[in-house]
XYZ file of C-alpha atoms in Angstrom:
749
model
C -8.142 -0.720 18.708
C -9.341 -4.165 17.739
C -11.429 -2.999 14.762
C -10.341 -0.645 12.239
C -12.995 1.965 11.442
C -13.630 4.564 8.083
C -17.180 5.153 6.026
C -17.338 4.146 2.132
C -20.389 4.384 0.337
C -21.269 1.026 -1.467
C -23.643 -0.019 -3.728
C -25.904 -2.674 -1.965
C -24.998 -6.411 -4.043
C -25.983 -8.976 -1.259
C -25.990 -11.294 -4.270
C -23.041 -10.905 -5.808
C -19.789 -13.353 -5.400
C -15.986 -12.359 -5.223
C -15.113 -13.340 -8.396
C -12.297 -14.831 -10.558
C -9.904 -12.723 -11.379
C -8.084 -14.866 -14.875
C -4.863 -12.300 -14.729
C -4.573 -12.562 -10.918
C -3.272 -16.038 -10.540
C -3.968 -17.307 -6.824
C -2.300 -16.725 -3.768
C 0.904 -17.782 -4.526
C 1.096 -16.232 -7.701
C 4.107 -14.491 -8.236
C 2.455 -10.957 -8.006
C 5.966 -9.120 -7.843
C 6.867 -10.371 -11.890
C 8.190 -7.274 -13.610
C 5.415 -7.297 -16.317
C 6.521 -7.225 -19.854
C 5.416 -5.236 -22.947
C 2.890 -6.350 -24.547
C 2.096 -5.998 -28.745
C -1.215 -4.674 -28.741
C -1.530 -0.935 -30.030
C -3.757 1.233 -28.305
C -5.156 4.282 -29.041
C -6.810 6.197 -26.157
C -6.789 5.778 -22.341
C -8.650 6.714 -19.591
C -7.558 6.590 -15.894
C -10.076 6.371 -12.591
C -10.355 5.825 -9.356
C -9.667 2.663 -8.965
C -9.777 0.932 -12.297
C -8.615 1.928 -16.160
C -10.042 1.480 -19.246
C -8.611 1.844 -23.204
C -9.882 1.840 -26.729
C -6.812 -0.387 -28.645
C -6.568 0.748 -32.551
C -9.307 -1.438 -33.299
C -11.372 0.376 -31.324
C -12.079 -2.470 -29.076
C -12.784 -1.630 -25.375
C -11.287 -3.169 -22.308
C -11.345 -1.995 -18.545
C -9.427 -3.522 -15.715
C -9.313 -3.222 -11.952
C -12.021 -2.529 -8.990
C -15.766 -4.235 -10.493
C -17.341 -4.346 -7.253
C -20.303 -2.836 -9.039
C -20.201 -4.040 -12.487
C -17.997 -0.930 -13.806
C -15.827 -3.208 -15.891
C -17.997 -3.916 -18.069
C -17.728 -7.413 -18.538
C -20.927 -9.112 -17.062
C -18.966 -9.997 -13.722
C -18.105 -8.825 -10.614
C -15.024 -10.013 -9.602
C -11.690 -7.671 -9.856
C -9.685 -7.895 -12.872
C -5.397 -7.036 -12.765
C -5.299 -7.472 -16.622
C -7.361 -5.646 -19.349
C -10.918 -7.495 -19.916
C -13.153 -6.418 -23.480
C -15.717 -4.711 -22.817
C -19.300 -6.524 -24.978
C -16.570 -8.227 -27.520
C -17.601 -7.133 -31.485
C -18.647 -3.560 -30.391
C -16.171 -0.328 -31.020
C -15.688 2.292 -29.506
C -14.753 6.165 -29.456
C -14.396 7.640 -26.375
C -15.085 6.646 -22.486
C -15.487 8.006 -18.923
C -14.952 6.516 -15.704
C -17.194 7.418 -12.355
C -16.293 6.177 -9.217
C -18.246 2.352 -9.280
C -19.935 3.663 -13.839
C -18.463 3.995 -16.515
C -19.860 5.283 -19.920
C -18.801 5.594 -23.151
C -20.010 6.491 -26.680
C -20.159 4.046 -29.803
C -18.969 4.730 -33.317
C -21.872 4.883 -34.072
C -22.587 7.296 -31.887
C -24.458 5.503 -29.522
C -24.540 5.804 -25.813
C -23.881 3.221 -23.675
C -23.403 2.756 -19.206
C -22.712 0.089 -16.586
C -21.673 -0.650 -13.696
C -23.420 1.048 -10.249
C -26.942 2.650 -10.645
C -27.597 3.285 -7.212
C -27.406 7.105 -7.839
C -29.191 7.009 -10.770
C -26.012 8.027 -12.894
C -27.099 5.180 -15.548
C -29.678 6.932 -17.042
C -31.946 4.214 -17.174
C -34.611 4.920 -14.199
C -33.102 2.025 -12.429
C -31.062 1.393 -9.339
C -30.064 -1.755 -10.253
C -26.170 -2.545 -11.122
C -25.525 -3.563 -14.468
C -22.160 -5.115 -15.305
C -22.922 -4.898 -18.753
C -23.343 -1.418 -21.004
C -27.375 -0.919 -21.120
C -27.767 1.696 -23.723
C -29.259 5.706 -22.838
C -31.667 7.830 -24.668
C -32.492 11.365 -23.831
C -36.031 13.533 -23.712
C -39.363 13.152 -24.878
C -37.928 13.009 -28.696
C -35.229 10.130 -27.333
C -32.102 11.347 -28.160
C -29.725 8.848 -29.459
C -26.977 9.724 -31.061
C -24.079 11.203 -29.004
C -20.490 12.732 -28.968
C -19.115 13.616 -25.560
C -19.836 11.887 -22.640
C -18.341 12.607 -18.822
C -18.325 10.479 -15.564
C -18.788 11.544 -12.427
C -18.390 10.532 -9.118
C -22.564 9.531 -8.997
C -23.358 11.236 -11.630
C -22.880 11.571 -15.591
C -23.384 14.497 -17.984
C -22.875 14.265 -22.156
C -23.613 16.540 -24.895
C -25.522 14.863 -27.896
C -24.309 15.031 -31.998
C -27.298 17.988 -31.692
C -25.073 20.528 -29.055
C -27.823 19.242 -26.343
C -26.406 18.565 -22.663
C -28.351 16.490 -20.632
C -27.433 15.154 -16.993
C -28.407 12.564 -14.781
C -27.420 10.928 -11.052
C -27.007 12.283 -7.979
C -26.986 15.922 -7.506
C -25.844 17.785 -4.454
C -24.332 20.912 -5.353
C -25.603 21.737 -8.288
C -23.127 19.539 -10.586
C -25.925 18.120 -12.982
C -26.426 22.367 -13.931
C -30.249 21.424 -14.359
C -30.930 24.243 -11.696
C -32.205 22.230 -9.438
C -30.892 22.948 -5.895
C -30.865 20.217 -2.685
C -30.816 20.972 1.075
C -27.742 21.209 3.050
C -26.489 18.255 3.069
C -29.168 16.491 1.536
C -28.918 15.201 -2.293
C -31.310 15.400 -5.245
C -31.406 12.032 -6.935
C -32.218 12.430 -11.046
C -32.359 8.560 -12.935
C -33.150 10.168 -16.263
C -31.693 12.410 -18.245
C -32.437 15.700 -17.911
C -31.511 18.908 -20.713
C -29.204 21.481 -19.607
C -29.986 25.000 -20.589
C -27.362 26.059 -23.342
C -26.714 24.631 -26.732
C -23.565 24.481 -29.290
C -22.031 22.046 -26.706
C -18.633 20.329 -28.007
C -17.056 18.606 -24.757
C -17.262 17.767 -20.995
C -15.855 16.696 -17.967
C -17.195 15.907 -14.823
C -15.357 16.251 -11.279
C -17.028 14.947 -7.837
C -18.908 17.730 -7.405
C -18.603 20.118 -10.812
C -18.300 19.295 -13.856
C -17.217 22.104 -16.917
C -18.040 22.134 -20.965
C -16.991 23.847 -24.319
C -18.596 24.892 -26.612
C -18.192 25.192 -30.531
C -17.420 28.974 -30.152
C -15.046 28.536 -27.510
C -16.929 29.684 -24.703
C -16.219 27.552 -21.196
C -18.937 26.931 -19.000
C -18.735 25.197 -14.825
C -21.505 24.980 -13.119
C -21.349 22.843 -9.637
C -19.284 23.169 -6.136
C -17.680 26.375 -6.232
C -16.178 26.791 -2.257
C -12.268 26.270 -3.506
C -13.155 28.442 -6.568
C -12.734 25.563 -8.941
C -15.515 26.624 -11.366
C -13.306 29.543 -12.368
C -15.369 32.698 -11.517
C -12.920 34.342 -9.006
C -14.747 33.758 -6.044
C -16.071 31.075 -4.115
C -19.580 30.801 -5.058
C -20.959 27.868 -6.388
C -24.167 27.591 -9.171
C -26.828 25.347 -10.306
C -26.695 26.463 -13.428
C -23.231 26.844 -16.576
C -21.462 30.234 -15.601
C -18.769 31.015 -17.385
C -14.927 30.587 -16.252
C -11.960 32.250 -16.826
C -14.135 35.052 -18.336
C -11.830 37.464 -17.755
C -9.354 35.955 -19.636
C -11.371 36.562 -23.132
C -9.590 33.543 -23.963
C -10.896 30.700 -26.619
C -11.112 27.347 -24.919
C -10.657 23.576 -26.714
C -10.531 21.802 -24.464
C -11.154 21.216 -20.135
C -10.355 18.625 -17.462
C -11.445 18.839 -13.652
C -10.430 17.439 -10.401
C -11.791 17.106 -7.341
C -11.572 20.073 -6.559
C -9.521 22.238 -9.411
C -9.684 22.709 -13.576
C -7.492 22.796 -16.135
C -8.080 23.636 -20.145
C -6.274 24.058 -22.662
C -6.508 26.795 -24.973
C -7.079 26.511 -29.388
C -3.637 28.210 -28.863
C -2.709 25.050 -26.942
C -2.140 26.916 -23.635
C -3.056 25.605 -20.016
C -4.424 27.546 -17.761
C -5.783 26.303 -13.921
C -7.722 27.812 -11.544
C -9.359 26.440 -8.168
C -7.411 24.310 -4.833
C -4.104 24.136 -4.826
C -3.412 22.583 -1.444
C -0.775 19.532 -3.164
C -0.088 22.152 -6.190
C -2.326 20.596 -8.694
C -3.323 24.047 -9.974
C 0.664 24.002 -11.307
C 1.244 28.054 -10.067
C 4.132 27.154 -7.958
C 1.767 27.831 -4.336
C 1.163 24.920 -3.316
C -1.641 26.309 -0.842
C -5.138 27.743 -0.714
C -7.294 28.488 -3.826
C -6.087 29.498 -7.093
C -7.628 32.009 -9.886
C -6.995 31.432 -13.551
C -3.007 31.284 -14.255
C -1.246 29.950 -17.336
C 0.456 26.914 -16.181
C 2.105 25.997 -20.013
C 2.440 27.928 -23.399
C 2.237 24.770 -25.736
C 0.482 21.723 -24.883
C -1.813 19.192 -27.386
C -3.528 17.209 -24.973
C -4.289 17.901 -20.957
C -4.677 14.983 -18.184
C -6.396 16.175 -15.111
C -6.443 14.266 -12.195
C -8.153 13.796 -8.793
C -5.157 16.405 -6.960
C -3.003 15.546 -9.895
C -2.462 17.370 -13.330
C -0.933 16.405 -16.659
C -0.038 17.668 -19.929
C 1.530 16.410 -23.558
C 2.820 19.243 -25.676
C 3.546 18.905 -28.719
C 6.569 17.288 -28.929
C 5.009 14.583 -27.211
C 7.275 15.118 -24.040
C 4.923 14.412 -20.759
C 4.682 17.540 -17.890
C 3.117 16.480 -14.173
C 2.434 18.492 -11.458
C 0.820 18.680 -7.748
C 0.148 15.494 -5.733
C 3.607 13.101 -6.046
C 2.173 10.532 -3.365
C 1.447 6.613 -4.514
C 3.871 7.243 -7.518
C 1.774 9.258 -9.784
C 3.976 11.604 -11.383
C 6.055 8.730 -12.020
C 8.403 9.967 -9.702
C 10.012 8.696 -6.077
C 9.386 11.484 -4.318
C 7.551 12.359 -1.042
C 7.247 16.497 -1.648
C 4.392 17.544 -4.356
C 5.476 19.096 -7.524
C 4.118 22.620 -7.292
C 4.634 23.477 -11.549
C 4.693 21.903 -14.293
C 7.974 19.309 -14.505
C 8.801 16.846 -17.213
C 8.195 13.002 -16.726
C 10.321 10.677 -18.299
C 12.392 13.289 -20.468
C 14.003 10.081 -23.181
C 10.235 9.274 -24.003
C 7.488 10.466 -26.260
C 3.900 10.129 -25.831
C 0.716 10.294 -27.906
C -1.962 10.261 -25.793
C -2.234 10.487 -21.255
C -4.591 10.751 -18.587
C -4.436 10.891 -15.308
C -6.867 9.340 -12.954
C -7.234 9.626 -8.460
C -3.746 8.415 -7.764
C -2.211 7.218 -10.856
C -1.359 7.680 -14.763
C -1.915 6.486 -17.941
C -0.042 7.118 -21.194
C 0.694 5.581 -24.306
C 4.088 5.121 -26.283
C 4.474 7.296 -29.474
C 6.235 4.897 -31.633
C 5.160 1.706 -30.760
C 1.602 2.197 -29.136
C 1.986 0.510 -26.127
C 0.843 1.218 -23.075
C 1.842 2.546 -19.758
C 0.993 3.355 -16.153
C 2.284 4.337 -12.984
C 1.211 5.235 -9.808
C -1.235 3.616 -6.752
C -2.174 0.008 -7.896
C -3.875 -1.581 -5.016
C -7.366 -2.564 -6.842
C -5.195 -3.742 -9.685
C -5.557 -0.180 -11.823
C -2.298 -0.228 -13.240
C -3.535 -3.441 -15.286
C 0.158 -5.037 -14.589
C -1.359 -8.465 -13.427
C -1.120 -7.517 -9.863
C -1.781 -5.983 -6.731
C -5.342 -5.746 -6.057
C -7.658 -6.855 -3.810
C -6.556 -10.545 -2.325
C -9.456 -13.315 -1.718
C -7.306 -15.787 0.350
C -4.048 -15.524 2.232
C -1.777 -14.612 0.720
C 2.778 -13.968 2.311
C 4.569 -11.335 3.033
C 8.064 -12.920 3.119
C 8.087 -11.747 6.842
C 7.869 -12.924 10.541
C 6.753 -11.346 13.114
C 6.149 -12.381 16.555
C 2.807 -9.678 16.948
C 1.186 -7.714 14.713
C -2.191 -5.383 14.729
C -4.011 -3.348 11.676
C -5.947 -0.071 11.594
C -8.038 1.655 9.085
C -5.521 1.360 6.005
C -2.027 0.025 7.341
C -0.475 -2.406 9.163
C 2.678 -2.870 11.983
C 4.333 -5.839 13.115
C 7.144 -6.293 15.808
C 10.329 -8.379 14.253
C 13.354 -9.822 16.376
C 13.857 -7.831 19.723
C 11.348 -5.494 19.385
C 11.606 -3.957 16.368
C 8.242 -2.546 14.396
C 8.115 -2.705 10.839
C 4.596 -0.802 9.460
C 2.945 -0.250 6.084
C -0.118 1.229 3.669
C -1.966 4.152 4.148
C 0.459 7.034 5.548
C -1.545 10.229 4.977
C -1.368 10.897 8.733
C 1.746 9.837 9.501
C 0.968 6.653 10.785
C 3.393 4.388 9.439
C 5.493 6.558 11.267
C 8.409 6.952 9.270
C 9.140 10.224 9.678
C 6.461 10.569 6.021
C 3.444 10.840 4.648
C 4.421 8.901 1.810
C 2.173 5.769 1.239
C 3.974 2.649 2.057
C 3.332 -0.538 0.028
C 5.536 -3.240 2.030
C 6.958 -3.324 5.683
C 9.246 -0.036 6.151
C 10.893 0.492 9.477
C 9.574 2.265 12.360
C 12.484 4.306 14.893
C 12.338 5.941 17.632
C 11.446 2.728 19.978
C 10.934 -1.025 20.638
C 8.054 -2.814 20.780
C 6.377 -5.083 23.700
C 2.874 -5.097 22.359
C 1.032 -2.932 19.222
C -2.601 -1.762 18.880
C -3.597 0.040 15.624
C -7.079 1.659 14.622
C -8.153 3.774 12.219
C -5.077 6.317 11.270
C -3.673 5.717 14.665
C -1.071 3.545 15.706
C -0.228 2.719 19.437
C 2.476 1.241 21.199
C 4.171 -0.180 24.878
C 7.749 -0.308 24.884
C 10.161 -3.074 26.249
C 11.909 -0.470 28.649
C 11.514 -0.778 32.946
C 8.715 0.187 33.908
C 7.318 0.060 30.025
C 5.738 3.430 28.565
C 3.464 4.436 25.848
C 3.996 5.909 22.053
C 1.649 6.829 19.368
C 1.390 8.066 16.432
C -0.208 9.267 13.268
C -3.669 11.044 13.379
C -3.924 13.267 16.089
C -6.577 15.327 15.498
C -9.438 14.134 18.176
C -6.230 14.146 20.865
C -6.055 10.269 20.533
C -1.864 10.657 20.497
C -2.212 12.316 24.303
C -0.123 14.651 23.670
C -2.466 18.010 25.025
C -2.917 19.047 21.939
C -4.539 17.869 18.570
C -1.737 17.389 15.819
C -0.882 14.736 13.979
C 2.711 13.325 14.015
C 4.716 11.095 11.739
C 7.600 9.889 14.063
C 6.720 7.771 17.651
C 5.933 10.483 20.635
C 5.940 9.267 23.868
C 2.252 9.717 25.632
C 2.248 12.625 28.005
C 1.484 10.754 31.236
C 3.169 10.219 34.660
C 1.442 6.287 34.876
C 3.704 3.658 34.290
C 3.634 0.426 34.026
C 1.078 -0.187 31.052
C -0.657 -3.772 30.301
C -2.517 -2.880 27.894
C -3.368 -0.276 24.761
C -6.684 -0.215 22.357
C -6.096 2.675 19.606
C -8.972 4.639 16.980
C -10.249 7.761 16.965
C -10.115 7.503 20.965
C -7.944 5.554 22.298
C -7.687 3.569 26.017
C -4.899 1.614 28.155
C -4.738 -0.128 31.217
C -2.505 0.317 34.142
C -2.292 -2.260 36.963
C -5.578 -2.227 36.575
C -7.070 1.153 36.207
C -8.399 2.492 32.950
C -7.756 5.743 31.478
C -9.353 6.762 28.343
C -8.328 10.202 26.094
C -9.369 11.533 22.294
C -12.700 11.345 20.458
C -15.734 12.193 22.787
C -18.506 13.481 20.944
C -20.605 10.211 21.528
C -19.917 9.780 25.242
C -16.815 6.755 24.508
C -14.221 8.259 26.909
C -16.319 7.198 29.570
C -16.534 10.890 31.304
C -17.954 14.377 31.354
C -15.636 15.917 29.388
C -13.192 15.789 26.267
C -9.430 14.481 27.642
C -6.613 14.650 25.122
C -4.366 12.703 28.000
C -4.842 9.842 29.135
C -7.594 10.222 32.393
C -8.704 7.074 34.783
C -11.936 6.720 34.267
C -12.495 2.891 35.941
C -10.509 1.042 37.979
C -10.170 -2.574 38.526
C -10.609 -3.404 35.023
C -9.168 -6.868 33.040
C -9.615 -6.024 29.222
C -10.218 -2.839 27.402
C -11.452 -2.117 23.288
C -12.522 0.494 21.671
C -14.368 0.646 18.922
C -16.130 3.411 17.008
C -17.515 5.180 18.766
C -18.090 2.959 22.077
C -15.732 1.126 24.395
C -16.484 -1.642 26.271
C -14.390 -3.468 28.974
C -14.223 -6.722 30.897
C -14.471 -5.378 35.125
C -12.125 -7.780 37.617
C -15.161 -9.548 38.606
C -15.518 -10.900 35.037
C -18.736 -8.584 33.730
C -19.202 -6.712 30.793
C -19.405 -3.181 30.410
C -19.203 -0.681 27.556
C -20.507 2.931 26.737
C -20.921 5.226 24.245
C -22.643 6.112 21.360
C -25.471 2.941 20.836
C -26.919 3.543 17.045
C -26.981 -0.224 16.909
C -27.136 -1.865 20.170
C -23.382 -2.040 20.164
C -23.607 -1.786 24.137
C -25.677 -4.586 24.032
C -28.516 -2.912 25.858
C -31.925 -1.508 24.676
C -33.594 0.652 24.826
C -30.607 1.652 22.568
C -29.952 5.086 24.493
C -25.880 5.765 25.106
C -23.575 7.811 26.830
C -20.694 8.242 28.840
C -21.932 6.817 31.815
C -21.072 2.749 31.733
C -24.139 -0.202 31.638
C -23.790 -3.546 32.691
C -23.760 -5.823 29.523
C -26.818 -7.970 29.462
C -28.010 -11.382 28.811
C -30.807 -13.628 28.715
C -31.500 -11.889 31.721
C -28.306 -12.018 33.869
C -25.129 -9.608 33.628
C -23.066 -11.644 30.863
C -19.711 -12.425 32.248
C -16.418 -12.536 30.183
C -12.547 -13.219 29.881
C -12.064 -10.679 26.867
C -13.958 -7.942 25.056
C -13.778 -6.801 21.126
C -15.607 -3.807 19.801
C -15.742 -3.314 16.208
C -17.340 -0.420 14.241
C -20.680 -0.074 15.282
C -20.741 -4.194 16.640
C -19.113 -5.731 19.917
C -18.096 -9.449 20.303
C -17.117 -10.948 24.265
C -16.038 -14.487 25.112
C -17.351 -15.930 28.462
C -15.673 -18.014 30.880
C -15.599 -21.621 28.186
C -14.203 -19.406 25.390
C -17.321 -18.792 23.449
C -18.201 -16.461 21.811
C -21.192 -13.636 22.168
C -21.246 -10.645 19.426
C -24.154 -7.832 19.730
C -25.026 -4.702 17.675
C -25.276 -3.801 13.934
C -25.729 -7.342 11.696
C -26.102 -5.360 7.864
C -22.799 -8.376 6.523
C -23.980 -11.104 8.854
C -20.823 -10.061 11.528
C -22.739 -11.370 14.595
C -21.880 -14.353 12.775
C -25.247 -15.530 13.132
C -28.029 -15.839 10.703
C -30.875 -13.786 11.957
C -30.505 -10.063 10.857
C -30.852 -8.898 15.253
C -29.371 -6.039 16.921
C -29.356 -5.444 20.854
C -29.232 -7.603 22.970
C -26.032 -10.074 23.001
C -26.313 -14.034 21.802
C -24.375 -16.598 20.434
C -22.477 -16.969 17.565
C -23.647 -19.875 14.979
C -20.525 -22.057 16.216
C -19.610 -23.734 18.872
C -16.203 -23.230 18.787
C -13.837 -22.546 21.976
C -11.780 -19.457 21.152
C -8.931 -18.450 21.537
C -9.301 -14.764 20.603
C -11.435 -12.712 17.775
C -10.591 -10.081 15.263
C -13.166 -7.962 14.750
C -13.296 -5.372 11.862
C -15.413 -2.918 10.332
C -18.680 -4.934 9.212
C -16.603 -8.603 9.370
C -14.670 -10.216 12.132
C -12.370 -13.675 12.560
C -11.390 -16.567 15.440
C -8.811 -17.947 16.240
C -9.878 -21.767 17.691
C -8.033 -22.826 21.212
C -5.877 -25.831 20.516
C -6.009 -25.955 16.703
C -5.518 -23.111 15.603
C -8.464 -23.180 13.126
C -9.035 -19.474 11.453
C -12.417 -18.383 10.904
C -14.256 -15.672 9.606
C -17.080 -14.154 8.535
C -19.379 -11.449 7.922
C -18.814 -9.234 5.016
C -16.936 -10.488 2.486
C -16.889 -7.747 -0.484
C -13.240 -7.550 -0.856
C -12.336 -10.887 -0.378
C -11.474 -10.362 3.464
C -12.534 -13.437 4.825
C -9.848 -15.135 3.329
C -12.460 -18.085 1.716
C -10.791 -17.939 -1.925
C -12.456 -16.764 -5.268
C -16.045 -17.199 -6.211
C -17.550 -16.636 -2.350
C -20.830 -14.564 -2.055
C -19.604 -11.595 -0.375
C -21.653 -11.985 2.798
C -20.749 -15.204 4.733
C -22.937 -14.968 8.090
C -21.621 -18.066 9.329
C -18.241 -18.941 10.604
C -16.255 -20.175 7.816
C -12.671 -21.821 8.069
C -9.890 -20.417 6.284
C -8.297 -22.622 4.237
C -5.842 -25.733 6.713
C -3.180 -24.035 8.361
C -2.938 -23.207 11.601
C -2.882 -19.836 13.583
C -1.304 -17.989 16.264
C -2.900 -15.011 15.376
C -5.268 -12.692 12.997
C -6.234 -8.619 13.397
C -9.149 -7.524 11.139
C -8.635 -4.066 9.558
C -11.311 -1.803 7.807
C -11.500 -4.323 4.671
C -8.999 -6.508 4.809
C -6.987 -9.124 7.169
C -3.831 -10.036 8.476
C -2.628 -13.011 10.306
C 0.194 -14.568 11.848
C 0.965 -18.829 10.911
C 2.146 -21.059 13.521
C 5.485 -20.719 12.031
C 5.480 -16.657 12.469
C 4.662 -16.231 9.000
C 2.616 -13.208 8.338
C -0.027 -12.772 5.587
C -3.097 -11.283 5.014
C -5.856 -10.696 2.224
C -8.590 -8.406 1.509
C -8.761 -5.659 0.060
C -5.314 -3.692 -1.045
C -5.742 0.297 -2.614
C -3.777 1.751 0.161
C -1.008 -0.925 0.111
C -2.679 -2.399 3.630
C -1.888 -6.048 2.320
C 2.035 -4.988 2.355
C 2.525 -7.061 -0.883
C 4.243 -4.035 -2.526
C 2.506 -4.096 -4.877
C 0.251 -1.648 -4.618
C 2.212 1.119 -5.874
C 4.837 1.542 -9.040
C 6.539 4.897 -8.988
C 7.527 5.043 -12.518
C 5.658 3.843 -15.838
C 5.312 0.131 -16.078
C 3.883 -1.362 -19.146
C 0.565 -2.843 -19.198
C 0.764 -6.072 -20.583
C -1.750 -7.926 -23.389
C -5.159 -8.607 -22.341
C -4.995 -12.844 -21.299
C -6.137 -15.386 -23.640
C -10.178 -15.214 -23.813
């Protein structure tokens, strides 16, 4: 697939810019320099999804990492790879992190929230993002004194100093705890604090879809989604109001933490108990599968740190114990397999505090109060001055003859066909035999490549044998690996077909390939994207006399031997180039200005399509929500020329952006969404650029576009990548740390 495909809920911020990170340096900065421990003393740290916040011993609040919605609170929307202070002059005693928002309680007991408010999660009766803290009050009496706050994914729960508890934001499974039940598949938005029944609440924790709270009496209550036993009731039922958790234990509770779908709590005696979803051992009971009822996992602990799919705790001696998902180094362990029971981490150190995020962890040294972090650094959430998105090309230090990228991974061909891949490996798409994310190119054994195609979470290559054979690996859940099944594979598998002489392959959630002009397709077929009436887990010929093919999100387009362009599959955004926007498995001939559009090459993205005509001019059609069609008019449907008269050697389409290399001059231009710097135009650029804009002054021979990142090969064969790096897709080796590294002091103001 020539476009990497995925979905992600993002707040709209068309007037924002991709800001300058004062801690990251330029594209040629030494992102691999080892961080040095600073002299600042820290008292508290909270790790979130893609950002982190910490409070120093002077009660100043600092945040770093992703900042797409202003969740760092520094009055900007640019990422920060080093700690940046939130509202200098203010003092804080607690902070909590959601996906795109942050809330904190100041020393004077006032409550403040900032970042995205798309779901009302700031509690201020607005939907506009707030890049600086705004005060929150609750109820008719205007409650303004608070003792605890918990930011869930897109909602917030807080406890007032009078013991009442309040919630606001998005509610789909009862996670607001107010008794409201959203319709199936729906969401209720509450943009003002609403009181939850009960009093004497003390501490609260909020996850993606469930929350829990302790009372001063020692009681523990949970509510929201309970489908995997995360509410601790001994079953899998959900609740829209607080219900007793782990009641059968008859224990008194002092602290609770929640993950994606599991819960852990600490008793007043220091015991750690966990329950809920345990697919990677995050419950710590030694099972690593299914759902688990409440069970004790540690005898004595002083504090608890629950992450998305991993859990940590400090014992009374200051030793750190962790268990669960070990990927990205979040447990500070260099290993592939989950840890099913508590394991001592860095036993030669003693820690004063710890926090577990979605894919990273942080801790404060008990001796010198320095801050250390480990795990995923793809959004610069470790605060070490590297990692995170790059708004301009970054050299990988590798040379390649060919290159392809998927949703969050990439592969290149070196030398005599050797293949190396990097990035997201959750489905084995890196091809190294593991499911472990790779921050830098890693060799793939089993085949040498003459051509590559990556899409979504799948990889394919055509080898250099005579005749050439087709190999695929990674996500096979839709049959796109061509093995007559729906299994994944972490190693290249030869596609089950008698076909010989493969000329081209394009893959994603479905795959298509050309062999002597015959077009075969296989994989996902829910929108008719295979071009026939039946599902196929192995290649089936669907058309003949085809010159070029490209697979989009749920559609396919091809150039016929007569140079006419045909498309089929989903047409919700006009990506088939026809109106009315009706799609299906029947191929339709793309029309432009009343006649069939003819072309030499075709490129399909998530929900838009581009083609090069006989003069190498670009025509695009379909969704234009971010300017990805390369023209200012926000129309969809019929094909039209981009706002450029450049003749293009080739194009590359991502989810909502596109790039192209010009004929002869080798100049690189990009357009569309620039949310993570994927256009490569440098810091300070708008996050939406509808007109093709040149990227630097270098010359290029190839460009490929991923989900929200881009890579290319310059004319000297050097490989460069830019844009989002959350899954290590830039391949620069800085997207994860497999052990604790010190967080340097904040840069000077």
